[in-house]
PDB file of C-alpha atoms in Angstrom:
ATOM      1  CA  MET W   1     -10.366  -5.401  70.617  1.00  0.00           C
ATOM      2  CA  ASN W   2      -8.188  -2.475  69.508  1.00  0.00           C
ATOM      3  CA  GLU W   3      -9.794  -0.107  67.035  1.00  0.00           C
ATOM      4  CA  PRO W   4      -7.574   1.086  64.175  1.00  0.00           C
ATOM      5  CA  SER W   5      -6.449   4.699  64.349  1.00  0.00           C
ATOM      6  CA  GLY W   6      -5.047   7.312  61.976  1.00  0.00           C
ATOM      7  CA  LEU W   7      -4.481   6.226  58.378  1.00  0.00           C
ATOM      8  CA  ALA W   8      -5.503   2.617  59.118  1.00  0.00           C
ATOM      9  CA  ALA W   9      -8.877   3.831  60.445  1.00  0.00           C
ATOM     10  CA  ASP W  10      -9.380   6.063  57.395  1.00  0.00           C
ATOM     11  CA  ILE W  11      -8.618   3.196  55.002  1.00  0.00           C
ATOM     12  CA  SER W  12     -10.903   0.828  56.910  1.00  0.00           C
ATOM     13  CA  ARG W  13     -13.731   3.390  56.836  1.00  0.00           C
ATOM     14  CA  LEU W  14     -13.256   3.959  53.077  1.00  0.00           C
ATOM     15  CA  GLU W  15     -13.235   0.199  52.367  1.00  0.00           C
ATOM     16  CA  SER W  16     -16.467  -0.250  54.342  1.00  0.00           C
ATOM     17  CA  ALA W  17     -18.088   2.614  52.455  1.00  0.00           C
ATOM     18  CA  ALA W  18     -16.895   1.144  49.133  1.00  0.00           C
ATOM     19  CA  GLN W  19     -18.477  -2.210  49.979  1.00  0.00           C
ATOM     20  CA  ALA W  20     -21.782  -0.520  50.804  1.00  0.00           C
ATOM     21  CA  HIS W  21     -21.761   1.585  47.616  1.00  0.00           C
ATOM     22  CA  SER W  22     -20.633  -1.410  45.528  1.00  0.00           C
ATOM     23  CA  ALA W  23     -23.898  -3.205  46.308  1.00  0.00           C
ATOM     24  CA  LEU W  24     -25.847  -0.161  45.037  1.00  0.00           C
ATOM     25  CA  SER W  25     -23.859   0.309  41.830  1.00  0.00           C
ATOM     26  CA  PRO W  26     -25.286  -1.097  38.596  1.00  0.00           C
ATOM     27  CA  TYR W  27     -21.696  -1.881  37.529  1.00  0.00           C
ATOM     28  CA  GLN W  28     -19.006  -4.292  38.574  1.00  0.00           C
ATOM     29  CA  MET W  29     -15.549  -4.872  37.161  1.00  0.00           C
ATOM     30  CA  HIS W  30     -12.866  -7.489  36.804  1.00  0.00           C
ATOM     31  CA  VAL W  31      -9.250  -7.573  35.692  1.00  0.00           C
ATOM     32  CA  ILE W  32      -8.986  -8.764  32.075  1.00  0.00           C
ATOM     33  CA  ILE W  33      -5.228  -8.222  31.698  1.00  0.00           C
ATOM     34  CA  ASP W  34      -3.077  -8.713  34.778  1.00  0.00           C
ATOM     35  CA  PRO W  35       0.265  -6.944  35.105  1.00  0.00           C
ATOM     36  CA  PRO W  36       3.350  -9.169  34.790  1.00  0.00           C
ATOM     37  CA  GLY W  37       4.205 -11.374  37.748  1.00  0.00           C
ATOM     38  CA  GLU W  38       7.735  -9.967  37.757  1.00  0.00           C
ATOM     39  CA  ALA W  39       9.129  -6.533  36.979  1.00  0.00           C
ATOM     40  CA  ARG W  40      12.322  -4.569  37.397  1.00  0.00           C
ATOM     41  CA  PRO W  41      12.272  -1.373  39.466  1.00  0.00           C
ATOM     42  CA  GLY W  42      11.441   1.607  37.233  1.00  0.00           C
ATOM     43  CA  ASP W  43      10.388  -0.476  34.193  1.00  0.00           C
ATOM     44  CA  ALA W  44       6.888  -0.090  32.773  1.00  0.00           C
ATOM     45  CA  LEU W  45       4.492  -2.926  33.599  1.00  0.00           C
ATOM     46  CA  ILE W  46       3.895  -4.750  30.315  1.00  0.00           C
ATOM     47  CA  PRO W  47       1.278  -5.860  29.556  1.00  0.00           C
ATOM     48  CA  ALA W  48      -0.553  -2.815  30.876  1.00  0.00           C
ATOM     49  CA  PRO W  49      -3.132  -3.738  33.544  1.00  0.00           C
ATOM     50  CA  THR W  50      -6.659  -3.517  32.106  1.00  0.00           C
ATOM     51  CA  ILE W  51     -10.108  -3.797  33.697  1.00  0.00           C
ATOM     52  CA  MET W  52     -13.532  -4.446  32.148  1.00  0.00           C
ATOM     53  CA  VAL W  53     -16.687  -2.844  33.545  1.00  0.00           C
ATOM     54  CA  HIS W  54     -19.992  -4.609  32.991  1.00  0.00           C
ATOM     55  CA  PHE W  55     -23.537  -4.519  34.254  1.00  0.00           C
ATOM     56  CA  ARG W  56     -24.007  -6.365  37.502  1.00  0.00           C
ATOM     57  CA  GLY W  57     -25.593  -9.683  36.548  1.00  0.00           C
ATOM     58  CA  HIS W  58     -25.566  -8.840  32.806  1.00  0.00           C
ATOM     59  CA  VAL W  59     -29.267  -8.040  32.966  1.00  0.00           C
ATOM     60  CA  GLN W  60     -30.330  -6.055  29.914  1.00  0.00           C
ATOM     61  CA  GLU W  61     -33.068  -4.206  31.840  1.00  0.00           C
ATOM     62  CA  GLU W  62     -30.339  -2.590  33.915  1.00  0.00           C
ATOM     63  CA  ALA W  63     -29.047  -0.819  30.820  1.00  0.00           C
ATOM     64  CA  SER W  64     -31.964   1.591  30.783  1.00  0.00           C
ATOM     65  CA  GLN W  65     -31.829   2.154  34.534  1.00  0.00           C
ATOM     66  CA  ALA W  66     -28.058   2.433  34.880  1.00  0.00           C
ATOM     67  CA  GLN W  67     -26.296   5.661  35.625  1.00  0.00           C
ATOM     68  CA  ASP W  68     -24.293   7.191  32.815  1.00  0.00           C
ATOM     69  CA  ILE W  69     -20.882   5.464  32.619  1.00  0.00           C
ATOM     70  CA  THR W  70     -19.311   8.809  31.665  1.00  0.00           C
ATOM     71  CA  ASN W  71     -19.581   9.757  35.352  1.00  0.00           C
ATOM     72  CA  TYR W  72     -17.314   6.821  36.244  1.00  0.00           C
ATOM     73  CA  TRP W  73     -13.547   6.449  36.108  1.00  0.00           C
ATOM     74  CA  ALA W  74     -11.006   3.991  37.517  1.00  0.00           C
ATOM     75  CA  PHE W  75      -8.123   4.672  39.892  1.00  0.00           C
ATOM     76  CA  ALA W  76      -5.105   2.403  40.426  1.00  0.00           C
ATOM     77  CA  SER W  77      -3.237   2.351  43.706  1.00  0.00           C
ATOM     78  CA  LEU W  78      -0.315   0.250  44.905  1.00  0.00           C
ATOM     79  CA  VAL W  79      -1.084  -2.024  47.842  1.00  0.00           C
ATOM     80  CA  SER W  80       0.779  -4.622  49.872  1.00  0.00           C
ATOM     81  CA  GLU W  81       1.064  -8.219  48.691  1.00  0.00           C
ATOM     82  CA  ASP W  82      -1.938  -9.213  50.816  1.00  0.00           C
ATOM     83  CA  GLY W  83      -3.933  -6.275  49.394  1.00  0.00           C
ATOM     84  CA  ARG W  84      -4.713  -4.797  52.791  1.00  0.00           C
ATOM     85  CA  ILE W  85      -2.299  -1.869  53.133  1.00  0.00           C
ATOM     86  CA  ALA W  86      -2.417   1.124  50.787  1.00  0.00           C
ATOM     87  CA  LEU W  87       1.127   2.119  49.868  1.00  0.00           C
ATOM     88  CA  ALA W  88       0.745   4.600  47.023  1.00  0.00           C
ATOM     89  CA  PRO W  89      -0.981   6.805  47.698  1.00  0.00           C
ATOM     90  CA  PRO W  90      -0.016   8.001  50.301  1.00  0.00           C
ATOM     91  CA  SER W  91       3.578   7.536  49.022  1.00  0.00           C
ATOM     92  CA  THR W  92       4.296   9.382  45.791  1.00  0.00           C
ATOM     93  CA  SER W  93       7.689   7.772  45.109  1.00  0.00           C
ATOM     94  CA  LEU W  94       6.656   4.095  44.824  1.00  0.00           C
ATOM     95  CA  VAL W  95       4.653   4.148  41.603  1.00  0.00           C
ATOM     96  CA  SER W  96       4.356   6.405  38.569  1.00  0.00           C
ATOM     97  CA  GLY W  97       2.492   6.393  35.288  1.00  0.00           C
ATOM     98  CA  ARG W  98      -1.181   6.569  34.408  1.00  0.00           C
ATOM     99  CA  LEU W  99      -3.018   5.931  37.703  1.00  0.00           C
ATOM    100  CA  ILE W 100      -6.386   7.199  36.437  1.00  0.00           C
ATOM    101  CA  GLY W 101      -8.209   5.376  33.681  1.00  0.00           C
ATOM    102  CA  THR W 102     -11.106   6.680  31.618  1.00  0.00           C
ATOM    103  CA  ILE W 103     -13.857   4.113  31.047  1.00  0.00           C
ATOM    104  CA  ARG W 104     -13.932   3.631  27.258  1.00  0.00           C
ATOM    105  CA  GLU W 105     -16.587   1.828  25.253  1.00  0.00           C
ATOM    106  CA  PRO W 106     -15.372  -1.471  23.794  1.00  0.00           C
ATOM    107  CA  ASN W 107     -15.429  -1.829  19.992  1.00  0.00           C
ATOM    108  CA  ASP W 108     -17.301  -5.136  20.067  1.00  0.00           C
ATOM    109  CA  ALA W 109     -18.976  -5.384  23.464  1.00  0.00           C
ATOM    110  CA  ASP W 110     -20.342  -8.681  24.665  1.00  0.00           C
ATOM    111  CA  ASP W 111     -23.735  -8.686  26.348  1.00  0.00           C
ATOM    112  CA  GLY W 112     -23.479  -6.605  29.500  1.00  0.00           C
ATOM    113  CA  GLU W 113     -20.017  -5.102  28.856  1.00  0.00           C
ATOM    114  CA  VAL W 114     -19.959  -1.350  29.357  1.00  0.00           C
ATOM    115  CA  GLY W 115     -16.334  -0.299  29.019  1.00  0.00           C
ATOM    116  CA  TYR W 116     -12.715  -0.843  29.919  1.00  0.00           C
ATOM    117  CA  ALA W 117      -9.764   1.108  31.322  1.00  0.00           C
ATOM    118  CA  ILE W 118      -6.066   0.594  30.604  1.00  0.00           C
ATOM    119  CA  PHE W 119      -3.316   1.695  32.993  1.00  0.00           C
ATOM    120  CA  LYS W 120      -0.356   2.410  30.690  1.00  0.00           C
ATOM    121  CA  ASP W 121       3.189   3.235  31.658  1.00  0.00           C
ATOM    122  CA  LEU W 122       2.835   2.145  35.295  1.00  0.00           C
ATOM    123  CA  CYS W 123       6.244   1.740  36.947  1.00  0.00           C
ATOM    124  CA  ILE W 124       6.990   0.494  40.451  1.00  0.00           C
ATOM    125  CA  HIS W 125      10.213   2.095  41.653  1.00  0.00           C
ATOM    126  CA  GLN W 126      11.251  -0.022  44.639  1.00  0.00           C
ATOM    127  CA  PRO W 127      11.839  -3.746  45.081  1.00  0.00           C
ATOM    128  CA  GLY W 128       9.164  -5.742  46.882  1.00  0.00           C
ATOM    129  CA  SER W 129       5.961  -7.696  46.339  1.00  0.00           C
ATOM    130  CA  PHE W 130       2.866  -5.664  45.550  1.00  0.00           C
ATOM    131  CA  ARG W 131      -0.571  -5.701  43.959  1.00  0.00           C
ATOM    132  CA  LEU W 132      -2.539  -2.997  42.201  1.00  0.00           C
ATOM    133  CA  ARG W 133      -5.953  -2.155  43.625  1.00  0.00           C
ATOM    134  CA  ILE W 134      -8.217  -0.680  40.979  1.00  0.00           C
ATOM    135  CA  SER W 135     -11.227   1.247  42.217  1.00  0.00           C
ATOM    136  CA  LEU W 136     -14.296   2.188  40.192  1.00  0.00           C
ATOM    137  CA  MET W 137     -15.146   5.763  41.122  1.00  0.00           C
ATOM    138  CA  ARG W 138     -18.312   7.757  40.439  1.00  0.00           C
ATOM    139  CA  MET W 139     -18.329  11.531  40.142  1.00  0.00           C
ATOM    140  CA  PRO W 140     -21.348  13.329  41.559  1.00  0.00           C
ATOM    141  CA  THR W 141     -23.643  15.077  39.110  1.00  0.00           C
ATOM    142  CA  ALA W 142     -26.124  17.902  39.485  1.00  0.00           C
ATOM    143  CA  ASP W 143     -28.807  15.225  39.906  1.00  0.00           C
ATOM    144  CA  SER W 144     -26.931  13.414  42.695  1.00  0.00           C
ATOM    145  CA  GLU W 145     -28.546  12.962  46.056  1.00  0.00           C
ATOM    146  CA  ALA W 146     -27.357  15.399  48.706  1.00  0.00           C
ATOM    147  CA  SER W 147     -25.279  12.755  50.515  1.00  0.00           C
ATOM    148  CA  GLU W 148     -23.442  11.941  47.275  1.00  0.00           C
ATOM    149  CA  ALA W 149     -22.916  15.530  46.172  1.00  0.00           C
ATOM    150  CA  GLU W 150     -20.122  15.975  48.706  1.00  0.00           C
ATOM    151  CA  GLY W 151     -17.556  14.020  46.718  1.00  0.00           C
ATOM    152  CA  VAL W 152     -16.488  11.057  44.649  1.00  0.00           C
ATOM    153  CA  LEU W 153     -17.874   7.609  45.522  1.00  0.00           C
ATOM    154  CA  ASN W 154     -15.782   4.442  45.389  1.00  0.00           C
ATOM    155  CA  THR W 155     -18.261   1.893  44.001  1.00  0.00           C
ATOM    156  CA  GLY W 156     -16.003  -1.163  44.030  1.00  0.00           C
ATOM    157  CA  ASN W 157     -12.462  -2.541  43.982  1.00  0.00           C
ATOM    158  CA  VAL W 158     -10.513  -5.334  42.328  1.00  0.00           C
ATOM    159  CA  VAL W 159      -6.918  -6.381  42.940  1.00  0.00           C
ATOM    160  CA  THR W 160      -4.425  -7.760  40.465  1.00  0.00           C
ATOM    161  CA  ARG W 161      -2.118 -10.710  40.916  1.00  0.00           C
ATOM    162  CA  VAL W 162       1.070 -10.206  42.916  1.00  0.00           C
ATOM    163  CA  ILE W 163       3.865  -8.313  41.183  1.00  0.00           C
ATOM    164  CA  HIS W 164       7.373  -9.229  42.397  1.00  0.00           C
ATOM    165  CA  VAL W 165       9.682  -6.280  41.735  1.00  0.00           C
ATOM    166  CA  HIS W 166      13.420  -7.039  41.814  1.00  0.00           C
ATOM    167  CA  ASP W 167      16.580  -6.300  39.822  1.00  0.00           C
ATOM    168  CA  GLY W 168      16.885  -9.863  38.504  1.00  0.00           C
ATOM    169  CA  ALA W 169      13.315 -10.067  37.172  1.00  0.00           C
ATOM    170  CA  GLN W 170      12.982 -12.087  33.969  1.00  0.00           C
ATOM    171  CA  VAL W 171      10.907  -9.925  31.690  1.00  0.00           C
ATOM    172  CA  PRO W 172      10.247 -10.700  28.025  1.00  0.00           C
ATOM    173  CA  PRO W 173      11.600  -8.255  25.449  1.00  0.00           C
ATOM    174  CA  LEU W 174       9.105  -5.845  23.916  1.00  0.00           C
ATOM    175  CA  GLY W 175       7.136  -7.340  21.057  1.00  0.00           C
ATOM    176  CA  GLU W 176       6.936 -10.863  22.455  1.00  0.00           C
TER     177      GLU W 176
END
């Protein structure tokens, strides 16, 4: 069997590491507001994609053992329709807007909810069918283990529904 090389090998290695770190993270996330199913090139995705972070398994005991959520943030990237190929990055011309989301505390959190992130003003600039992959990232702290102190850890990913970008997209007017 052929082993992936170059960028494909790097992405595969990062996805494997993310799956391993995801199992160790006290948090998991899910998409609570999907982007629209259709968009025009260069138009902002409305509604803005939003994720919710919550304790894995909603176990209250985890709250006292969990790492500080302030060391976490979310990153949105543009991927192929099947979710397997990262398109932006590396491309910087395909998508613009707020690609990094701060995890904010919800006003009225349900049991186990920790925070949410909103990705405002995201625009896809070329026609095609895409998804957003949102990754929950953890920054190392002074207390981090030596293996983690080298850089940011991807602790899990979610993907949105497919977004079909084309000039004839039927998008509702603002305010509807």
